[in-house]
CSV table of C-alpha atoms and ligand atoms in Angstrom, one decimal:
chain,number,residue,atom,x,y,z
A,11,UNK,CA,9.5,-18.1,18.1
A,12,UNK,CA,10.9,-16.6,14.9
A,13,UNK,CA,14.4,-14.9,15.3
A,14,UNK,CA,16.3,-14.1,12.5
A,15,UNK,CA,20.2,-14.2,12.5
A,16,UNK,CA,20.0,-10.4,13.5
A,17,UNK,CA,18.5,-11.2,16.8
A,18,UNK,CA,15.1,-9.4,15.3
A,19,UNK,CA,12.1,-11.3,16.2
A,20,UNK,CA,9.8,-12.1,13.4
A,21,UNK,CA,6.4,-11.3,14.8
A,22,UNK,CA,4.6,-9.8,11.1
A,23,UNK,CA,3.6,-11.2,8.2
A,24,UNK,CA,2.1,-9.3,5.3
A,25,UNK,CA,0.7,-12.2,3.2
A,26,UNK,CA,-0.5,-11.3,-0.7
A,27,UNK,CA,-3.9,-13.0,-1.6
A,28,UNK,CA,-3.7,-11.8,-4.8
A,29,UNK,CA,-1.9,-10.5,-7.6
A,30,UNK,CA,-4.6,-9.3,-9.2
A,31,UNK,CA,-6.3,-5.7,-8.8
A,32,UNK,CA,-9.1,-3.3,-10.1
A,33,UNK,CA,-6.3,-0.2,-10.0
A,34,UNK,CA,-3.2,0.3,-12.2
A,35,UNK,CA,-1.7,2.7,-9.8
A,36,UNK,CA,1.3,4.4,-12.1
A,37,UNK,CA,3.9,4.0,-9.3
A,38,UNK,CA,2.7,0.3,-9.0
A,39,UNK,CA,1.9,-1.4,-12.2
A,40,UNK,CA,2.0,-0.9,-15.8
A,41,UNK,CA,-1.1,-0.7,-17.6
A,42,UNK,CA,-0.9,-3.7,-19.1
A,43,UNK,CA,-0.4,-6.4,-16.5
A,44,UNK,CA,-0.1,-10.3,-17.1
A,45,UNK,CA,-1.3,-12.0,-14.2
A,46,UNK,CA,-0.7,-15.4,-12.9
A,47,UNK,CA,-2.9,-18.1,-14.1
A,48,UNK,CA,-5.1,-19.4,-11.2
A,49,UNK,CA,-3.7,-22.8,-10.9
A,50,UNK,CA,-0.3,-21.4,-9.3
A,51,UNK,CA,-2.0,-19.5,-6.6
A,52,UNK,CA,-2.6,-21.1,-3.2
A,53,UNK,CA,-6.1,-21.6,-2.4
A,54,UNK,CA,-8.1,-20.1,0.6
A,55,UNK,CA,-7.7,-23.6,2.5
A,56,UNK,CA,-3.7,-23.4,1.7
A,57,UNK,CA,-3.4,-19.5,2.6
A,58,UNK,CA,-5.5,-20.7,6.2
A,59,UNK,CA,-3.2,-23.6,6.8
A,60,UNK,CA,-0.1,-21.1,6.2
A,61,UNK,CA,-1.3,-18.3,8.1
A,62,UNK,CA,-2.5,-20.5,10.8
A,63,UNK,CA,1.1,-22.6,10.9
A,64,UNK,CA,3.1,-18.7,11.2
A,65,UNK,CA,0.4,-18.0,14.3
A,66,UNK,CA,1.6,-21.3,15.7
A,67,UNK,CA,5.3,-20.5,15.2
A,68,UNK,CA,4.8,-17.3,17.2
A,69,UNK,CA,3.5,-14.8,14.6
A,70,UNK,CA,1.4,-12.2,16.2
A,71,UNK,CA,0.2,-10.0,13.3
A,72,UNK,CA,-1.1,-11.1,10.0
A,73,UNK,CA,-1.9,-8.0,7.3
A,74,UNK,CA,-3.5,-9.7,4.0
A,75,UNK,CA,-2.3,-7.5,1.2
A,76,UNK,CA,-2.0,-8.2,-2.8
A,77,UNK,CA,-2.7,-7.1,-5.5
A,78,UNK,CA,-6.0,-6.0,-4.2
A,79,UNK,CA,-7.2,-8.3,-1.3
A,80,UNK,CA,-10.8,-7.4,-1.4
A,81,UNK,CA,-11.0,-8.9,-5.0
A,82,UNK,CA,-10.0,-12.5,-4.6
A,83,UNK,CA,-13.0,-14.0,-4.7
A,84,UNK,CA,-14.6,-15.3,-1.1
A,85,UNK,CA,-11.5,-13.8,0.8
A,86,UNK,CA,-14.1,-12.7,3.5
A,87,UNK,CA,-14.1,-16.5,4.3
A,88,UNK,CA,-10.7,-16.7,4.6
A,89,UNK,CA,-10.6,-13.3,6.7
A,90,UNK,CA,-13.8,-14.9,9.0
A,91,UNK,CA,-11.7,-18.3,9.3
A,92,UNK,CA,-8.4,-16.6,10.5
A,93,UNK,CA,-10.2,-14.5,13.2
A,94,UNK,CA,-10.7,-17.8,15.0
A,95,UNK,CA,-6.8,-17.0,16.1
A,96,UNK,CA,-7.6,-13.4,17.5
A,97,UNK,CA,-10.5,-15.3,19.4
A,98,UNK,CA,-8.1,-17.7,21.1
A,99,UNK,CA,-5.5,-14.4,22.0
A,100,UNK,CA,-2.9,-16.7,19.6
A,101,UNK,CA,-3.0,-13.3,17.1
A,102,UNK,CA,-2.9,-9.9,18.5
A,103,UNK,CA,-3.9,-8.0,15.2
A,104,UNK,CA,-5.4,-9.3,11.6
A,105,UNK,CA,-5.6,-6.6,9.1
A,106,UNK,CA,-5.8,-5.6,5.5
A,107,UNK,CA,-4.2,-3.0,3.1
A,108,UNK,CA,-6.7,-2.3,0.8
A,109,UNK,CA,-7.3,0.5,-2.3
A,110,UNK,CA,-11.1,0.8,-0.9
A,111,UNK,CA,-12.9,0.0,-4.1
A,112,UNK,CA,-15.0,-3.4,-2.3
A,113,UNK,CA,-14.9,-1.7,1.1
A,114,UNK,CA,-18.6,-0.3,1.1
A,115,UNK,CA,-19.8,-4.0,0.9
A,116,UNK,CA,-17.1,-5.6,3.2
A,117,UNK,CA,-16.7,-3.0,5.7
A,118,UNK,CA,-19.2,-4.9,8.3
A,119,UNK,CA,-18.1,-8.4,7.4
A,120,UNK,CA,-14.5,-7.2,8.3
A,121,UNK,CA,-15.7,-5.9,11.4
A,122,UNK,CA,-17.6,-9.2,12.5
A,123,UNK,CA,-13.9,-11.2,11.8
A,124,UNK,CA,-12.5,-9.4,14.2
A,125,UNK,CA,-10.5,-6.7,12.1
A,126,UNK,CA,-10.2,-3.5,14.4
A,127,UNK,CA,-7.5,-1.7,12.1
A,128,UNK,CA,-7.2,-1.4,8.2
A,129,UNK,CA,-5.0,0.6,6.1
A,130,UNK,CA,-6.4,2.7,3.2
A,131,UNK,CA,-4.4,3.8,0.1
A,132,UNK,CA,-5.1,7.3,-1.3
A,133,UNK,CA,-2.9,9.6,-2.6
A,134,UNK,CA,-5.0,12.3,-3.5
A,135,UNK,CA,-8.3,14.0,-2.7
A,136,UNK,CA,-8.7,15.3,-6.3
A,137,UNK,CA,-10.8,12.8,-8.6
A,138,UNK,CA,-9.1,14.0,-11.3
A,139,UNK,CA,-5.5,13.0,-10.1
A,140,UNK,CA,-7.1,9.9,-8.3
A,141,UNK,CA,-7.7,8.9,-11.6
A,142,UNK,CA,-4.8,9.5,-13.4
A,143,UNK,CA,-2.7,7.9,-10.7
A,144,UNK,CA,-5.3,4.9,-10.4
A,145,UNK,CA,-5.6,5.0,-13.8
A,146,UNK,CA,-8.7,2.7,-13.3
A,147,UNK,CA,-10.1,3.9,-9.7
A,148,UNK,CA,-13.2,5.5,-8.7
A,149,UNK,CA,-12.7,8.3,-6.4
A,150,UNK,CA,-16.7,8.4,-5.2
A,151,UNK,CA,-16.8,4.1,-4.8
A,152,UNK,CA,-13.1,4.6,-2.3
A,153,UNK,CA,-14.6,8.1,-0.6
A,154,UNK,CA,-17.9,5.5,-0.2
A,155,UNK,CA,-16.0,2.7,0.9
A,156,UNK,CA,-14.0,4.8,3.7
A,157,UNK,CA,-17.2,5.6,5.2
A,158,UNK,CA,-18.0,2.7,5.4
A,159,UNK,CA,-15.3,1.4,7.1
A,160,UNK,CA,-15.8,4.3,9.6
A,161,UNK,CA,-19.3,3.3,10.2
A,162,UNK,CA,-18.5,-0.2,10.9
A,163,UNK,CA,-16.1,0.7,13.9
A,164,UNK,CA,-12.7,0.2,12.0
A,165,UNK,CA,-9.9,2.5,12.7
A,166,UNK,CA,-8.6,3.8,9.6
A,167,UNK,CA,-5.4,4.7,8.1
A,168,UNK,CA,-4.5,6.3,4.7
A,169,UNK,CA,-1.8,5.5,3.0
A,170,UNK,CA,-0.3,8.1,0.5
A,171,UNK,CA,2.7,7.5,-1.5
A,172,UNK,CA,4.5,10.9,-1.8
A,173,UNK,CA,4.9,11.7,-5.4
A,174,UNK,CA,6.6,14.7,-6.7
A,175,UNK,CA,4.7,17.1,-8.8
A,176,UNK,CA,1.6,15.1,-8.3
A,177,UNK,CA,0.2,15.2,-4.5
A,178,UNK,CA,2.9,17.1,-2.7
A,179,UNK,CA,1.0,20.0,-2.8
A,180,UNK,CA,-2.3,18.6,-1.5
A,181,UNK,CA,-0.6,16.6,1.8
A,182,UNK,CA,-1.4,19.7,3.8
A,183,UNK,CA,-5.0,19.3,3.0
A,184,UNK,CA,-4.7,15.4,3.3
A,185,UNK,CA,-3.5,16.2,6.8
A,186,UNK,CA,-6.5,18.2,7.8
A,187,UNK,CA,-8.9,15.7,6.2
A,188,UNK,CA,-7.4,13.0,8.1
A,189,UNK,CA,-7.0,15.0,11.4
A,190,UNK,CA,-10.7,15.6,11.1
A,191,UNK,CA,-12.3,12.5,10.4
A,192,UNK,CA,-10.0,11.0,13.2
A,193,UNK,CA,-7.8,9.0,10.7
A,194,UNK,CA,-4.3,8.2,11.2
A,195,UNK,CA,-1.7,9.5,7.8
A,196,UNK,CA,0.8,7.6,6.5
A,197,UNK,CA,3.0,8.7,3.8
A,198,UNK,CA,5.4,6.5,1.9
A,199,UNK,CA,8.2,6.9,-0.3
A,200,UNK,CA,8.1,5.2,-3.7
A,201,UNK,CA,10.6,2.6,-3.8
A,202,UNK,CA,12.0,1.2,-7.2
A,203,UNK,CA,10.1,-2.3,-7.2
A,204,UNK,CA,9.3,-3.5,-11.0
A,205,UNK,CA,9.1,-2.1,-14.5
A,206,UNK,CA,6.5,0.5,-14.8
A,207,UNK,CA,5.5,2.4,-17.9
A,208,UNK,CA,7.6,6.0,-16.3
A,209,UNK,CA,10.3,7.0,-15.0
A,210,UNK,CA,10.8,6.7,-11.2
A,211,UNK,CA,13.3,9.7,-10.1
A,212,UNK,CA,10.4,11.7,-11.8
A,213,UNK,CA,8.3,10.5,-9.0
A,214,UNK,CA,10.5,10.2,-6.0
A,215,UNK,CA,9.9,12.9,-3.3
A,216,UNK,CA,12.2,12.6,-0.1
A,217,UNK,CA,9.7,12.6,3.2
A,218,UNK,CA,12.6,14.9,4.6
A,219,UNK,CA,11.7,17.1,2.4
A,220,UNK,CA,7.8,16.9,3.0
A,221,UNK,CA,8.3,17.0,6.7
A,222,UNK,CA,10.1,20.5,6.5
A,223,UNK,CA,7.3,21.7,4.6
A,224,UNK,CA,4.7,20.4,6.7
A,225,UNK,CA,6.0,21.7,9.8
A,226,UNK,CA,5.5,25.5,8.3
A,227,UNK,CA,2.2,24.9,9.1
A,228,UNK,CA,1.6,21.9,11.8
A,229,UNK,CA,3.4,21.8,15.0
A,230,UNK,CA,4.4,18.4,14.7
A,231,UNK,CA,5.6,16.0,17.8
A,232,UNK,CA,8.2,13.1,17.5
A,233,UNK,CA,6.1,9.8,19.4
A,234,UNK,CA,7.3,6.5,20.7
A,235,UNK,CA,4.0,5.4,19.0
A,236,UNK,CA,4.2,2.0,17.3
A,237,UNK,CA,1.9,0.0,15.7
A,238,UNK,CA,4.4,-2.9,14.6
A,239,UNK,CA,5.3,-1.5,11.1
A,240,UNK,CA,8.0,0.3,9.9
A,241,UNK,CA,6.6,4.0,10.1
A,242,UNK,CA,8.1,6.3,12.7
A,243,UNK,CA,4.8,8.9,13.7
A,244,UNK,CA,4.7,12.3,14.8
A,245,UNK,CA,1.8,13.8,16.7
A,246,UNK,CA,-0.2,17.0,15.1
A,247,UNK,CA,-0.8,19.3,17.8
A,248,UNK,CA,-3.5,21.6,15.9
A,249,UNK,CA,-5.6,18.3,14.9
A,250,UNK,CA,-4.3,16.0,17.5
A,251,UNK,CA,-3.6,13.0,14.7
A,252,UNK,CA,-1.0,11.4,13.6
A,253,UNK,CA,1.2,10.9,10.9
A,254,UNK,CA,3.8,8.3,9.9
A,255,UNK,CA,6.5,8.4,8.0
A,256,UNK,CA,7.7,5.6,6.0
A,257,UNK,CA,11.1,6.3,4.7
A,258,UNK,CA,12.7,3.4,2.9
A,259,UNK,CA,15.0,5.5,0.8
A,260,UNK,CA,16.0,8.2,2.9
A,261,UNK,CA,16.7,6.1,6.0
A,262,UNK,CA,17.3,2.6,6.2
A,263,UNK,CA,14.5,1.3,8.8
A,264,UNK,CA,15.9,-2.0,8.2
A,265,UNK,CA,17.4,-2.8,12.5
A,266,UNK,CA,13.9,-2.9,13.5
A,267,UNK,CA,12.4,-5.4,10.9
A,268,UNK,CA,10.2,-7.6,12.5
A,269,UNK,CA,8.3,-8.7,9.2
A,270,UNK,CA,8.0,-11.1,6.1
A,271,UNK,CA,6.1,-11.3,3.3
A,272,UNK,CA,4.5,-14.0,1.5
A,273,UNK,CA,3.0,-14.1,-2.2
A,274,UNK,CA,0.0,-15.5,-3.3
A,275,UNK,CA,2.0,-18.4,-4.6
A,276,UNK,CA,3.3,-19.1,-1.2
A,277,UNK,CA,6.7,-17.7,-1.8
A,278,UNK,CA,8.0,-16.5,1.0
A,279,UNK,CA,10.5,-13.3,0.8
A,280,UNK,CA,12.6,-12.2,3.6
A,281,UNK,CA,13.1,-8.5,2.8
A,282,UNK,CA,10.6,-6.7,0.1
A,283,UNK,CA,14.3,-5.0,-1.4
A,284,UNK,CA,15.9,-8.4,-2.0
A,285,UNK,CA,15.2,-11.2,-4.4
A,286,UNK,CA,16.1,-14.3,-1.9
A,287,UNK,CA,13.3,-16.4,-1.1
A,288,UNK,CA,11.9,-19.5,-0.2
A,289,UNK,CA,8.8,-21.7,-1.6
A,290,UNK,CA,6.4,-22.2,0.7
A,291,UNK,CA,3.6,-24.2,-1.7
A,292,UNK,CA,5.3,-27.0,-1.9
A,293,UNK,CA,6.1,-28.3,1.4
A,294,UNK,CA,2.0,-27.4,1.6
A,295,UNK,CA,0.9,-29.4,-1.1
A,296,UNK,CA,3.5,-32.3,-0.8
A,297,UNK,CA,2.2,-33.6,3.1
A,298,UNK,CA,-1.0,-32.9,4.9
A,299,UNK,CA,0.9,-32.3,7.8
A,300,UNK,CA,3.3,-29.2,8.8
A,301,UNK,CA,6.6,-30.5,9.6
A,302,UNK,CA,8.3,-29.8,6.3
A,303,UNK,CA,6.3,-26.5,5.9
A,304,UNK,CA,7.6,-25.4,9.6
A,305,UNK,CA,11.1,-26.7,8.9
A,306,UNK,CA,10.8,-24.0,5.4
A,307,UNK,CA,9.8,-21.4,7.7
A,308,UNK,CA,12.5,-21.7,9.5
A,309,UNK,CA,14.9,-22.0,6.5
A,310,UNK,CA,13.8,-19.0,5.2
A,311,UNK,CA,14.0,-16.8,8.5
A,312,UNK,CA,17.8,-18.4,9.1
A,313,UNK,CA,18.1,-16.1,6.3
A,314,UNK,CA,16.7,-12.7,6.3
A,315,UNK,CA,19.2,-10.6,5.2
A,316,UNK,CA,20.3,-7.6,7.2
A,317,UNK,CA,18.7,-4.7,5.1
A,318,UNK,CA,18.2,-3.5,1.8
A,319,UNK,CA,19.7,-1.3,-0.6
A,320,UNK,CA,16.9,0.4,-2.9
A,321,UNK,CA,18.5,3.7,-5.5
A,322,UNK,CA,16.6,5.8,-7.5
A,323,UNK,CA,18.9,7.1,-9.7
A,324,UNK,CA,18.9,8.5,-13.7
A,325,UNK,CA,21.7,6.5,-14.5
A,326,UNK,CA,20.4,3.0,-13.3
A,327,UNK,CA,18.1,2.3,-16.0
A,328,UNK,CA,16.7,-1.5,-14.0
A,329,UNK,CA,14.3,-1.2,-11.1
A,330,UNK,CA,16.3,-2.4,-7.5
A,331,UNK,CA,14.0,-5.6,-7.4
A,332,UNK,CA,12.4,-6.9,-10.3
A,333,UNK,CA,9.2,-7.9,-9.2
A,334,UNK,CA,6.3,-5.3,-8.8
A,335,UNK,CA,5.2,-4.6,-4.9
A,336,UNK,CA,1.6,-5.8,-6.3
A,337,UNK,CA,3.8,-9.1,-6.3
A,338,UNK,CA,5.5,-9.2,-3.0
A,339,UNK,CA,2.4,-7.4,-1.3
A,340,UNK,CA,2.7,-3.8,0.1
B,414,SAM,N1,-4.2,-2.6,-3.2
B,414,SAM,C1,-4.0,-2.7,-2.2
B,414,SAM,C2,-3.4,-1.0,-1.6
B,414,SAM,O1,-3.0,0.1,-2.9
B,414,SAM,O2,-3.9,-0.6,-0.4
B,414,SAM,C3,-2.6,-2.9,-1.6
B,414,SAM,C4,-1.4,-3.5,-1.8
B,414,SAM,S1,-0.2,-2.3,-2.4
B,414,SAM,C5,0.5,-2.7,-3.7
B,414,SAM,C6,0.2,-1.6,-1.0
B,414,SAM,C7,0.5,-0.1,-1.0
B,414,SAM,O3,1.7,-0.2,-1.3
B,414,SAM,C8,-0.2,0.8,-1.2
B,414,SAM,O4,-0.2,1.6,-0.6
B,414,SAM,C9,0.7,1.4,-2.4
B,414,SAM,O5,0.3,2.6,-2.3
B,414,SAM,C10,2.3,0.9,-2.1
B,414,SAM,N2,3.3,1.0,-3.2
B,414,SAM,C11,2.8,0.1,-4.6
B,414,SAM,N3,3.9,0.1,-5.0
B,414,SAM,C12,4.8,1.1,-4.2
B,414,SAM,C13,6.3,1.8,-4.7
B,414,SAM,N4,6.6,1.2,-6.0
B,414,SAM,N5,6.7,2.4,-4.0
B,414,SAM,C14,6.1,2.8,-2.6
B,414,SAM,N6,4.8,2.2,-2.4
B,414,SAM,C15,4.1,1.6,-3.3
B,415,SF4,FE1,-3.6,-2.1,-7.0
B,415,SF4,FE2,-2.5,-1.0,-4.5
B,415,SF4,FE3,-0.8,-1.6,-6.6
B,415,SF4,FE4,-2.7,0.5,-6.7
B,415,SF4,S1,-1.0,0.2,-5.4
B,415,SF4,S2,-2.6,-1.2,-8.6
B,415,SF4,S3,-3.9,-0.5,-5.7
B,415,SF4,S4,-2.3,-3.5,-5.7
C-alpha cells in the first residue's frame, strides 16, 4: 500500500496517455501548441507496465486522461488490456476523462473493457459558445458521443468549468438537462495552470457564488457520496440528480487527497499544483524488472506535498504552475 508523509493513502492515479488534443479549450491551451515528439512518450506497452505496477502496489482506481486520451492511436488496446485488473479484482475502477469527440466510435469498446463510468467535459450546451470555448470542437459530434456512451450503458458525469461571463447563465439549464438524462454534473473552478492566450482573472468564477445562485431555483442537500475524487456532492431534490463541486481555489481540498498524476512521458507529479516530480520513464526503460520502478514510485510518494497554493490575481502575471493541465492530465 502507498502511504504519503501526511498519512494519506494513495489509491488513485490519473495517467495522461497523450498531451495532444483535437480541441483547444481557451482555459486549457493556447491555440498554437507545440506537442512532444513521439519518442518522448511512453509506448502503450510501457503505459500498461506502469499502470499494472501501480495496481500491484495498491492503487485501486485508474483514470486515463490527457490531452484527449481517445485520440491516441490504439488506446483501446491499452484500455482492454488494463481491464484484466478489474476481472481479477485488483482494481476497483478503470475510467477515462474525455472531451467526447471520439466517444461515438469507442463507447461500446470502453464498456466491453470493463469501464463503468466516464467523465465527459462539456462547458456549454450552446453550439456557438461551444465553438468559442473549445476553438476546434464539434458540438454535434460530442452530443452524439454522449448519447452513444449512454446507450452503451456507461454512467456519465458531465464536467463543466465555471467561466465568468461565458457559461454562468447556463448552469441552471445544465442541471436540468443532466438531471433529465440521468447524468451527474460536476462544476470546476478554473485553475492557474500554464500560459493561455487570455487573462484568467477574467475567467475565474468562484463556485461558492454559483452554488448560492443555484439554490434560488433548486433544493440542494449535502451528500456523503464520494467517487474517490476531489468533488463534494449535493443532491438536487427536483431532478434526483447530483452536482459535484470541485473547488481548488475557494476551498483547499488537499487534506483528503488520495491521488498522484503521471504524464504521458512517465513523469509522476505528486500534486497538480506543485512542480516536484519523479521520473518513472528511466527506471521503466532501464530494466525489464520492476524493482527500480517501484522504488521510484515509493520515493515520489514519500515526497508528496501537503497541498497546493493556487492564486489567480491580476498582479501576478505568470500562472502558479507553468505546465498546462493537458500535460499533467486532468
Ligand atoms: N481532454 C479531456 C477532457 O477535456 O475531458 C481530458 C483532459 S482535460 C485537461 C481534463 C479536464 O481538465 C477537463 O474537464 C477540463 O475542462 C479541465 N481543465 C483544463 N484546464 C483547466 C484549468 N486551467 N482549470 C480547471 N480545469 C481545467
Ligand atoms: Fe483538450 Fe481537454 Fe484541454 Fe479541452 S480541456 S483542450 S479537450 S485537453
